[in-house]
Amino acid sequence: MAAFVKLGNYLRDFCENYHSTDGNPDDGLMQAIYSAEQHNGWFTRENILFSLQQWGDALTEENLTEWLSKYDIQPVAAPKTIGIVMAGNIPLVGFHDFICVLLSGNRVLAKLSSNDKILLPFLTKYLVEQEPALKDSITFVEGKMEDFDAVIATGSNNTSRYFEYYFGKKPNIIRKNRNSVAILTGNETKEELMALGEDIFRYYGLGCRNVSKIFVPKDYDFEPFFNAIFEFKDIINEHKYANNYDYNKAVYLMSEFKILDNGFLVLKEDESLSSPISALFYTYYEDESDLRKQLNVMEEEIQCVVSAKGDVPFGATQKPKLNDYADGVDTLEFLLQL
């Protein structure tokens, strides 16, 4: 655990110094950020730094101790090799699985996404420098994964079928598409709606924890929502996002769909949970208790439910705690039971 505490300290210090000095080009992590930016246009420096900051905040001795105290983690005489097939939709999206495997006393066999293959190897190098014994517990593979005892694979609904075919005979966690939703009542404060904008726009909406659909009551007034999220208007200056905005808006208009538009986000009434980049789907509801029953039926399609009461708070979807497991499956418990 000590190496992860040191990594957390390093990431927090780095982010603090970056914002005060605009980064040190000679720093190894700064070079990794430069490379990741060049490699994947969706990985802007702002989003990479946000991800690093979240991990820095999470990896404190207090947080790690509290998280791990709920498990009976014993020394492992014969470590198992755990294959991890990582997604690449947002920076370091597979890091939680990575640390779960190592903290459980097992070995990592990681297949990185081609979209996110720079940041994790750098963090791994730092961890090994702090704790050299980890070197023999971490392997990155580019081709076919072989000689593993269990698998954690994250992908789309299409790739999940591939995963189930190849990995189904081994103990596994296989993750499919999920989306996050928000329930609005019309009584939200401006601050809450501004925070919802963070849930919508962070990482351009590419994460499964990003809100892609809102449920609103009948006769909902969208003007306060649009006013509150106006601070995110500069996202339209990002060319990849702007291309998606122009394309999706044109498609909706040509198809004569009724849309709401503020110049950088298109709202469309749609029953689907998954909206494309630069669009947000909405559906009206009449009774919130009935709506929650419907969402319970769809729980395997939903990562987070955001609301003002009892769910994920506004603005917190991309700030998960260490015990916020993807798809609600306790990864660490799965590993300890192998």
Short mmCIF file of N, CA and C in Angstrom, two decimals, residues 141-305:
data_model
loop_
_atom_site.label_atom_id
_atom_site.label_comp_id
_atom_site.label_asym_id
_atom_site.label_seq_id
_atom_site.Cartn_x
_atom_site.Cartn_y
_atom_site.Cartn_z
N VAL A 141 0.88 -6.46 -22.20
CA VAL A 141 0.93 -7.31 -23.39
C VAL A 141 0.20 -6.60 -24.53
N GLU A 142 0.77 -6.69 -25.73
CA GLU A 142 0.15 -6.05 -26.88
C GLU A 142 -0.66 -7.03 -27.72
N GLY A 143 -0.24 -8.24 -27.77
CA GLY A 143 -0.95 -9.23 -28.58
C GLY A 143 -2.00 -9.97 -27.77
N LYS A 144 -2.14 -11.24 -28.05
CA LYS A 144 -3.13 -12.07 -27.38
C LYS A 144 -2.70 -12.36 -25.95
N MET A 145 -3.67 -12.24 -25.03
CA MET A 145 -3.38 -12.56 -23.63
C MET A 145 -3.39 -14.07 -23.44
N GLU A 146 -2.36 -14.56 -22.76
CA GLU A 146 -2.27 -16.00 -22.51
C GLU A 146 -1.79 -16.24 -21.08
N ASP A 147 -2.02 -17.46 -20.60
CA ASP A 147 -1.52 -17.88 -19.29
C ASP A 147 -2.03 -16.98 -18.16
N PHE A 148 -3.33 -16.86 -18.06
CA PHE A 148 -3.94 -16.07 -16.98
C PHE A 148 -4.94 -16.96 -16.25
N ASP A 149 -5.25 -16.57 -15.03
CA ASP A 149 -6.14 -17.36 -14.18
C ASP A 149 -7.55 -16.77 -14.09
N ALA A 150 -7.68 -15.48 -14.35
CA ALA A 150 -8.98 -14.82 -14.32
C ALA A 150 -8.87 -13.56 -15.17
N VAL A 151 -10.02 -12.98 -15.52
CA VAL A 151 -10.03 -11.84 -16.44
C VAL A 151 -11.00 -10.77 -15.96
N ILE A 152 -10.57 -9.53 -16.12
CA ILE A 152 -11.47 -8.38 -15.97
C ILE A 152 -11.41 -7.64 -17.30
N ALA A 153 -12.52 -7.59 -18.01
CA ALA A 153 -12.53 -7.00 -19.36
C ALA A 153 -13.63 -5.96 -19.46
N THR A 154 -13.28 -4.82 -19.99
CA THR A 154 -14.22 -3.72 -20.14
C THR A 154 -14.31 -3.32 -21.61
N GLY A 155 -15.53 -3.23 -22.11
CA GLY A 155 -15.71 -2.86 -23.51
C GLY A 155 -17.15 -2.51 -23.82
N SER A 156 -17.51 -2.64 -25.06
CA SER A 156 -18.87 -2.32 -25.51
C SER A 156 -19.74 -3.57 -25.47
N ASN A 157 -21.01 -3.41 -25.80
CA ASN A 157 -21.89 -4.57 -25.89
C ASN A 157 -21.40 -5.54 -26.97
N ASN A 158 -20.82 -5.00 -28.03
CA ASN A 158 -20.30 -5.86 -29.11
C ASN A 158 -19.06 -6.63 -28.65
N THR A 159 -18.11 -5.92 -28.05
CA THR A 159 -16.88 -6.60 -27.64
C THR A 159 -17.13 -7.57 -26.49
N SER A 160 -18.19 -7.34 -25.71
CA SER A 160 -18.47 -8.24 -24.59
C SER A 160 -18.76 -9.65 -25.09
N ARG A 161 -19.35 -9.76 -26.26
CA ARG A 161 -19.61 -11.09 -26.82
C ARG A 161 -18.30 -11.79 -27.16
N TYR A 162 -17.34 -11.02 -27.67
CA TYR A 162 -16.01 -11.54 -27.93
C TYR A 162 -15.34 -11.98 -26.62
N PHE A 163 -15.46 -11.12 -25.61
CA PHE A 163 -14.86 -11.44 -24.31
C PHE A 163 -15.47 -12.71 -23.73
N GLU A 164 -16.78 -12.82 -23.81
CA GLU A 164 -17.44 -14.00 -23.23
C GLU A 164 -17.03 -15.28 -23.96
N TYR A 165 -16.80 -15.16 -25.26
CA TYR A 165 -16.38 -16.33 -26.05
C TYR A 165 -14.98 -16.78 -25.65
N TYR A 166 -14.06 -15.83 -25.53
CA TYR A 166 -12.66 -16.18 -25.27
C TYR A 166 -12.35 -16.36 -23.78
N PHE A 167 -13.07 -15.66 -22.92
CA PHE A 167 -12.73 -15.68 -21.50
C PHE A 167 -13.77 -16.37 -20.64
N GLY A 168 -14.84 -16.85 -21.23
CA GLY A 168 -15.96 -17.38 -20.46
C GLY A 168 -15.63 -18.58 -19.60
N LYS A 169 -14.59 -19.32 -19.94
CA LYS A 169 -14.23 -20.52 -19.17
C LYS A 169 -13.39 -20.20 -17.94
N LYS A 170 -12.96 -18.95 -17.83
CA LYS A 170 -12.17 -18.52 -16.67
C LYS A 170 -13.05 -17.65 -15.77
N PRO A 171 -12.75 -17.57 -14.47
CA PRO A 171 -13.45 -16.60 -13.63
C PRO A 171 -13.31 -15.21 -14.26
N ASN A 172 -14.37 -14.45 -14.31
CA ASN A 172 -14.28 -13.19 -15.04
C ASN A 172 -15.26 -12.15 -14.53
N ILE A 173 -14.91 -10.91 -14.80
CA ILE A 173 -15.83 -9.77 -14.74
C ILE A 173 -15.81 -9.17 -16.14
N ILE A 174 -16.93 -9.20 -16.82
CA ILE A 174 -17.02 -8.65 -18.17
C ILE A 174 -18.04 -7.51 -18.16
N ARG A 175 -17.57 -6.34 -18.52
CA ARG A 175 -18.41 -5.14 -18.47
C ARG A 175 -18.86 -4.72 -19.87
N LYS A 176 -20.11 -4.29 -19.95
CA LYS A 176 -20.69 -3.85 -21.22
C LYS A 176 -20.95 -2.34 -21.17
N ASN A 177 -21.68 -1.85 -22.17
CA ASN A 177 -22.05 -0.44 -22.20
C ASN A 177 -22.94 -0.09 -21.01
N ARG A 178 -22.65 1.02 -20.40
CA ARG A 178 -23.54 1.59 -19.39
C ARG A 178 -23.57 3.10 -19.57
N ASN A 179 -24.63 3.72 -19.10
CA ASN A 179 -24.78 5.16 -19.16
C ASN A 179 -25.28 5.67 -17.83
N SER A 180 -25.12 6.95 -17.61
CA SER A 180 -25.59 7.56 -16.37
C SER A 180 -26.70 8.56 -16.67
N VAL A 181 -27.61 8.69 -15.72
CA VAL A 181 -28.80 9.52 -15.91
C VAL A 181 -28.96 10.46 -14.72
N ALA A 182 -29.74 11.51 -14.92
CA ALA A 182 -30.06 12.44 -13.84
C ALA A 182 -31.57 12.61 -13.77
N ILE A 183 -32.06 12.73 -12.56
CA ILE A 183 -33.48 13.00 -12.33
C ILE A 183 -33.61 14.42 -11.83
N LEU A 184 -34.30 15.25 -12.59
CA LEU A 184 -34.53 16.64 -12.21
C LEU A 184 -35.98 16.82 -11.79
N THR A 185 -36.19 17.72 -10.85
CA THR A 185 -37.55 18.00 -10.39
C THR A 185 -38.03 19.39 -10.78
N GLY A 186 -37.11 20.25 -11.20
CA GLY A 186 -37.46 21.64 -11.47
C GLY A 186 -37.17 22.54 -10.28
N ASN A 187 -36.78 21.95 -9.15
CA ASN A 187 -36.47 22.72 -7.94
C ASN A 187 -34.98 22.84 -7.69
N GLU A 188 -34.18 22.40 -8.63
CA GLU A 188 -32.72 22.45 -8.45
C GLU A 188 -32.23 23.90 -8.41
N THR A 189 -31.20 24.12 -7.62
CA THR A 189 -30.58 25.44 -7.58
C THR A 189 -29.68 25.63 -8.80
N LYS A 190 -29.30 26.86 -9.05
CA LYS A 190 -28.38 27.12 -10.16
C LYS A 190 -27.08 26.38 -9.94
N GLU A 191 -26.62 26.32 -8.69
CA GLU A 191 -25.36 25.64 -8.38
C GLU A 191 -25.46 24.14 -8.68
N GLU A 192 -26.58 23.54 -8.38
CA GLU A 192 -26.76 22.12 -8.68
C GLU A 192 -26.77 21.87 -10.18
N LEU A 193 -27.42 22.75 -10.92
CA LEU A 193 -27.46 22.58 -12.38
C LEU A 193 -26.09 22.84 -13.00
N MET A 194 -25.33 23.76 -12.45
CA MET A 194 -23.97 23.98 -12.92
C MET A 194 -23.12 22.74 -12.67
N ALA A 195 -23.31 22.13 -11.50
CA ALA A 195 -22.58 20.90 -11.19
C ALA A 195 -23.00 19.78 -12.14
N LEU A 196 -24.27 19.73 -12.50
CA LEU A 196 -24.73 18.74 -13.48
C LEU A 196 -24.00 18.93 -14.80
N GLY A 197 -23.69 20.16 -15.15
CA GLY A 197 -22.92 20.42 -16.37
C GLY A 197 -21.58 19.71 -16.34
N GLU A 198 -20.95 19.65 -15.16
CA GLU A 198 -19.70 18.91 -15.01
C GLU A 198 -19.93 17.43 -15.30
N ASP A 199 -21.03 16.89 -14.82
CA ASP A 199 -21.34 15.48 -15.07
C ASP A 199 -21.59 15.21 -16.56
N ILE A 200 -22.08 16.20 -17.26
CA ILE A 200 -22.38 16.04 -18.69
C ILE A 200 -21.13 16.22 -19.55
N PHE A 201 -20.36 17.27 -19.28
CA PHE A 201 -19.32 17.68 -20.21
C PHE A 201 -17.91 17.16 -19.89
N ARG A 202 -17.65 16.75 -18.64
CA ARG A 202 -16.31 16.24 -18.31
C ARG A 202 -15.96 15.08 -19.23
N TYR A 203 -14.76 15.06 -19.75
CA TYR A 203 -14.30 14.05 -20.71
C TYR A 203 -15.18 14.04 -21.97
N TYR A 204 -15.83 15.16 -22.26
CA TYR A 204 -16.72 15.28 -23.43
C TYR A 204 -17.90 14.31 -23.37
N GLY A 205 -18.17 13.78 -22.20
CA GLY A 205 -19.28 12.84 -22.08
C GLY A 205 -18.94 11.42 -22.48
N LEU A 206 -17.65 11.11 -22.61
CA LEU A 206 -17.23 9.80 -23.12
C LEU A 206 -17.24 8.69 -22.06
N GLY A 207 -17.36 9.05 -20.79
CA GLY A 207 -17.32 8.04 -19.75
C GLY A 207 -18.68 7.45 -19.43
N CYS A 208 -18.69 6.23 -18.93
CA CYS A 208 -19.96 5.61 -18.55
C CYS A 208 -20.57 6.30 -17.34
N ARG A 209 -19.78 7.06 -16.60
CA ARG A 209 -20.29 7.81 -15.46
C ARG A 209 -20.78 9.20 -15.86
N ASN A 210 -20.59 9.59 -17.11
CA ASN A 210 -21.12 10.86 -17.59
C ASN A 210 -22.63 10.78 -17.79
N VAL A 211 -23.33 11.84 -17.44
CA VAL A 211 -24.77 11.88 -17.65
C VAL A 211 -25.08 12.09 -19.12
N SER A 212 -25.79 11.14 -19.70
CA SER A 212 -26.16 11.23 -21.12
C SER A 212 -27.67 11.36 -21.30
N LYS A 213 -28.41 11.30 -20.19
CA LYS A 213 -29.87 11.36 -20.26
C LYS A 213 -30.41 12.01 -18.99
N ILE A 214 -31.39 12.92 -19.14
CA ILE A 214 -32.04 13.50 -17.98
C ILE A 214 -33.53 13.20 -18.05
N PHE A 215 -34.10 13.01 -16.88
CA PHE A 215 -35.55 12.83 -16.77
C PHE A 215 -36.10 14.09 -16.11
N VAL A 216 -37.10 14.68 -16.73
CA VAL A 216 -37.66 15.94 -16.26
C VAL A 216 -39.17 15.83 -16.12
N PRO A 217 -39.77 16.57 -15.19
CA PRO A 217 -41.22 16.51 -15.03
C PRO A 217 -41.94 17.18 -16.21
N LYS A 218 -43.19 16.85 -16.35
CA LYS A 218 -44.01 17.49 -17.38
C LYS A 218 -43.96 19.00 -17.22
N ASP A 219 -43.91 19.71 -18.37
CA ASP A 219 -43.87 21.18 -18.38
C ASP A 219 -42.59 21.74 -17.75
N TYR A 220 -41.53 20.95 -17.77
CA TYR A 220 -40.26 21.41 -17.23
C TYR A 220 -39.75 22.62 -18.03
N ASP A 221 -39.27 23.62 -17.32
CA ASP A 221 -38.70 24.82 -17.94
C ASP A 221 -37.19 24.62 -18.10
N PHE A 222 -36.74 24.51 -19.34
CA PHE A 222 -35.32 24.25 -19.60
C PHE A 222 -34.45 25.50 -19.50
N GLU A 223 -35.06 26.69 -19.39
CA GLU A 223 -34.25 27.91 -19.40
C GLU A 223 -33.26 27.97 -18.23
N PRO A 224 -33.66 27.65 -16.99
CA PRO A 224 -32.66 27.67 -15.90
C PRO A 224 -31.52 26.67 -16.14
N PHE A 225 -31.84 25.53 -16.73
CA PHE A 225 -30.80 24.55 -17.04
C PHE A 225 -29.80 25.13 -18.04
N PHE A 226 -30.31 25.71 -19.12
CA PHE A 226 -29.42 26.29 -20.14
C PHE A 226 -28.60 27.45 -19.56
N ASN A 227 -29.23 28.26 -18.73
CA ASN A 227 -28.49 29.38 -18.11
C ASN A 227 -27.36 28.87 -17.22
N ALA A 228 -27.64 27.81 -16.50
CA ALA A 228 -26.65 27.30 -15.55
C ALA A 228 -25.45 26.67 -16.24
N ILE A 229 -25.67 26.00 -17.36
CA ILE A 229 -24.56 25.30 -18.02
C ILE A 229 -23.83 26.18 -19.02
N PHE A 230 -24.21 27.47 -19.09
CA PHE A 230 -23.59 28.36 -20.07
C PHE A 230 -22.08 28.48 -19.84
N GLU A 231 -21.64 28.24 -18.60
CA GLU A 231 -20.20 28.36 -18.32
C GLU A 231 -19.37 27.32 -19.06
N PHE A 232 -20.03 26.29 -19.60
CA PHE A 232 -19.31 25.26 -20.35
C PHE A 232 -19.27 25.55 -21.86
N LYS A 233 -19.66 26.75 -22.24
CA LYS A 233 -19.80 27.10 -23.65
C LYS A 233 -18.52 26.94 -24.45
N ASP A 234 -17.36 27.11 -23.80
CA ASP A 234 -16.09 27.06 -24.53
C ASP A 234 -15.77 25.66 -25.05
N ILE A 235 -16.53 24.67 -24.65
CA ILE A 235 -16.27 23.32 -25.15
C ILE A 235 -16.46 23.26 -26.67
N ILE A 236 -17.25 24.17 -27.20
CA ILE A 236 -17.50 24.17 -28.65
C ILE A 236 -16.25 24.58 -29.42
N ASN A 237 -15.27 25.16 -28.73
CA ASN A 237 -14.01 25.54 -29.38
C ASN A 237 -13.07 24.36 -29.57
N GLU A 238 -13.40 23.22 -28.96
CA GLU A 238 -12.62 21.99 -29.17
C GLU A 238 -13.10 21.33 -30.45
N HIS A 239 -12.22 21.20 -31.45
CA HIS A 239 -12.67 20.87 -32.79
C HIS A 239 -13.32 19.49 -32.88
N LYS A 240 -12.83 18.53 -32.12
CA LYS A 240 -13.43 17.20 -32.20
C LYS A 240 -14.86 17.23 -31.65
N TYR A 241 -15.06 17.95 -30.57
CA TYR A 241 -16.40 18.10 -30.03
C TYR A 241 -17.29 18.88 -31.00
N ALA A 242 -16.74 19.97 -31.55
CA ALA A 242 -17.51 20.81 -32.47
C ALA A 242 -17.94 20.03 -33.71
N ASN A 243 -17.07 19.15 -34.20
CA ASN A 243 -17.45 18.33 -35.36
C ASN A 243 -18.63 17.44 -35.05
N ASN A 244 -18.64 16.86 -33.85
CA ASN A 244 -19.76 16.03 -33.45
C ASN A 244 -21.03 16.86 -33.28
N TYR A 245 -20.88 18.04 -32.71
CA TYR A 245 -22.03 18.93 -32.53
C TYR A 245 -22.66 19.29 -33.88
N ASP A 246 -21.82 19.72 -34.82
CA ASP A 246 -22.33 20.10 -36.14
C ASP A 246 -23.01 18.92 -36.83
N TYR A 247 -22.39 17.76 -36.75
CA TYR A 247 -22.95 16.57 -37.42
C TYR A 247 -24.28 16.16 -36.81
N ASN A 248 -24.31 16.02 -35.49
CA ASN A 248 -25.53 15.54 -34.85
C ASN A 248 -26.68 16.54 -34.99
N LYS A 249 -26.37 17.82 -34.88
CA LYS A 249 -27.41 18.83 -35.07
C LYS A 249 -27.97 18.77 -36.48
N ALA A 250 -27.08 18.62 -37.47
CA ALA A 250 -27.53 18.55 -38.86
C ALA A 250 -28.42 17.32 -39.09
N VAL A 251 -28.02 16.19 -38.54
CA VAL A 251 -28.81 14.96 -38.69
C VAL A 251 -30.19 15.13 -38.08
N TYR A 252 -30.25 15.71 -36.89
CA TYR A 252 -31.55 15.89 -36.23
C TYR A 252 -32.44 16.85 -37.01
N LEU A 253 -31.83 17.93 -37.51
CA LEU A 253 -32.63 18.91 -38.26
C LEU A 253 -33.12 18.32 -39.57
N MET A 254 -32.25 17.60 -40.28
CA MET A 254 -32.65 16.99 -41.55
C MET A 254 -33.74 15.94 -41.34
N SER A 255 -33.72 15.29 -40.18
CA SER A 255 -34.73 14.27 -39.88
C SER A 255 -35.98 14.90 -39.28
N GLU A 256 -35.94 16.24 -39.14
CA GLU A 256 -37.08 17.00 -38.61
C GLU A 256 -37.44 16.60 -37.18
N PHE A 257 -36.42 16.22 -36.41
CA PHE A 257 -36.65 15.99 -34.99
C PHE A 257 -36.76 17.33 -34.28
N LYS A 258 -37.59 17.37 -33.27
CA LYS A 258 -37.70 18.56 -32.45
C LYS A 258 -36.52 18.57 -31.47
N ILE A 259 -35.74 19.62 -31.51
CA ILE A 259 -34.58 19.71 -30.62
C ILE A 259 -34.55 21.06 -29.91
N LEU A 260 -33.81 21.09 -28.82
CA LEU A 260 -33.48 22.32 -28.12
C LEU A 260 -31.98 22.50 -28.26
N ASP A 261 -31.55 23.73 -28.51
CA ASP A 261 -30.14 23.94 -28.85
C ASP A 261 -29.67 25.27 -28.26
N ASN A 262 -28.49 25.25 -27.64
CA ASN A 262 -27.95 26.50 -27.08
C ASN A 262 -26.64 26.91 -27.71
N GLY A 263 -26.28 26.28 -28.82
CA GLY A 263 -25.05 26.63 -29.51
C GLY A 263 -23.88 25.73 -29.20
N PHE A 264 -24.00 24.88 -28.15
CA PHE A 264 -22.92 23.91 -27.88
C PHE A 264 -23.45 22.59 -27.33
N LEU A 265 -24.76 22.49 -27.13
CA LEU A 265 -25.37 21.24 -26.69
C LEU A 265 -26.76 21.12 -27.29
N VAL A 266 -27.05 19.95 -27.83
CA VAL A 266 -28.35 19.68 -28.42
C VAL A 266 -29.14 18.78 -27.48
N LEU A 267 -30.34 19.21 -27.12
CA LEU A 267 -31.23 18.38 -26.31
C LEU A 267 -32.31 17.79 -27.21
N LYS A 268 -32.50 16.48 -27.10
CA LYS A 268 -33.47 15.79 -27.93
C LYS A 268 -34.30 14.87 -27.05
N GLU A 269 -35.60 14.91 -27.22
CA GLU A 269 -36.47 13.99 -26.49
C GLU A 269 -36.30 12.61 -27.10
N ASP A 270 -35.88 11.65 -26.27
CA ASP A 270 -35.55 10.33 -26.79
C ASP A 270 -35.60 9.33 -25.64
N GLU A 271 -36.11 8.14 -25.90
CA GLU A 271 -36.22 7.12 -24.85
C GLU A 271 -34.88 6.45 -24.55
N SER A 272 -33.94 6.54 -25.46
CA SER A 272 -32.65 5.88 -25.27
C SER A 272 -31.87 6.50 -24.11
N LEU A 273 -31.03 5.70 -23.48
CA LEU A 273 -30.17 6.20 -22.41
C LEU A 273 -28.85 6.76 -22.94
N SER A 274 -28.47 6.34 -24.13
CA SER A 274 -27.14 6.66 -24.67
C SER A 274 -27.24 7.73 -25.75
N SER A 275 -26.79 8.92 -25.44
CA SER A 275 -26.80 10.01 -26.41
C SER A 275 -25.42 10.18 -27.02
N PRO A 276 -25.34 10.65 -28.26
CA PRO A 276 -24.02 10.87 -28.88
C PRO A 276 -23.33 12.09 -28.28
N ILE A 277 -22.04 12.21 -28.54
CA ILE A 277 -21.27 13.36 -28.08
C ILE A 277 -21.92 14.64 -28.56
N SER A 278 -22.04 15.61 -27.68
CA SER A 278 -22.62 16.94 -27.93
C SER A 278 -24.14 16.95 -27.86
N ALA A 279 -24.75 15.81 -27.55
CA ALA A 279 -26.21 15.74 -27.41
C ALA A 279 -26.56 15.19 -26.04
N LEU A 280 -27.72 15.59 -25.55
CA LEU A 280 -28.24 15.10 -24.28
C LEU A 280 -29.69 14.73 -24.49
N PHE A 281 -30.04 13.50 -24.19
CA PHE A 281 -31.42 13.04 -24.34
C PHE A 281 -32.22 13.38 -23.08
N TYR A 282 -33.50 13.61 -23.28
CA TYR A 282 -34.38 13.83 -22.13
C TYR A 282 -35.70 13.13 -22.34
N THR A 283 -36.33 12.77 -21.23
CA THR A 283 -37.66 12.15 -21.24
C THR A 283 -38.47 12.76 -20.10
N TYR A 284 -39.74 13.02 -20.38
CA TYR A 284 -40.63 13.54 -19.35
C TYR A 284 -41.15 12.41 -18.48
N TYR A 285 -41.37 12.72 -17.22
CA TYR A 285 -42.01 11.75 -16.32
C TYR A 285 -43.14 12.43 -15.55
N GLU A 286 -44.08 11.64 -15.08
CA GLU A 286 -45.21 12.18 -14.34
C GLU A 286 -45.09 11.90 -12.84
N ASP A 287 -44.55 10.73 -12.49
CA ASP A 287 -44.46 10.36 -11.09
C ASP A 287 -43.05 9.83 -10.83
N GLU A 288 -42.34 10.44 -9.87
CA GLU A 288 -40.95 10.05 -9.65
C GLU A 288 -40.82 8.63 -9.13
N SER A 289 -41.75 8.19 -8.30
CA SER A 289 -41.66 6.82 -7.79
C SER A 289 -41.82 5.81 -8.91
N ASP A 290 -42.71 6.10 -9.86
CA ASP A 290 -42.86 5.21 -11.03
C ASP A 290 -41.59 5.23 -11.87
N LEU A 291 -41.00 6.41 -12.01
CA LEU A 291 -39.75 6.52 -12.78
C LEU A 291 -38.66 5.68 -12.15
N ARG A 292 -38.53 5.73 -10.84
CA ARG A 292 -37.47 4.97 -10.17
C ARG A 292 -37.69 3.47 -10.32
N LYS A 293 -38.93 3.05 -10.36
CA LYS A 293 -39.21 1.63 -10.61
C LYS A 293 -38.74 1.25 -12.02
N GLN A 294 -38.97 2.14 -12.99
CA GLN A 294 -38.50 1.88 -14.36
C GLN A 294 -36.97 1.81 -14.41
N LEU A 295 -36.32 2.70 -13.68
CA LEU A 295 -34.86 2.70 -13.67
C LEU A 295 -34.32 1.44 -13.00
N ASN A 296 -35.00 0.96 -11.99
CA ASN A 296 -34.58 -0.28 -11.34
C ASN A 296 -34.61 -1.45 -12.32
N VAL A 297 -35.60 -1.45 -13.20
CA VAL A 297 -35.69 -2.50 -14.21
C VAL A 297 -34.51 -2.42 -15.17
N MET A 298 -34.02 -1.21 -15.40
CA MET A 298 -32.92 -0.98 -16.34
C MET A 298 -31.56 -0.89 -15.65
N GLU A 299 -31.46 -1.38 -14.43
CA GLU A 299 -30.25 -1.15 -13.64
C GLU A 299 -28.98 -1.69 -14.28
N GLU A 300 -29.10 -2.74 -15.10
CA GLU A 300 -27.90 -3.28 -15.75
C GLU A 300 -27.41 -2.40 -16.89
N GLU A 301 -28.18 -1.39 -17.26
CA GLU A 301 -27.78 -0.45 -18.31
C GLU A 301 -27.30 0.87 -17.73
N ILE A 302 -27.43 1.05 -16.42
CA ILE A 302 -27.18 2.35 -15.79
C ILE A 302 -25.99 2.25 -14.83
N GLN A 303 -25.06 3.18 -14.97
CA GLN A 303 -23.91 3.24 -14.06
C GLN A 303 -24.22 4.10 -12.84
N CYS A 304 -24.72 5.30 -13.06
CA CYS A 304 -25.02 6.23 -11.97
C CYS A 304 -26.39 6.87 -12.18
N VAL A 305 -27.06 7.12 -11.08
CA VAL A 305 -28.27 7.95 -11.08
C VAL A 305 -27.95 9.19 -10.26
#
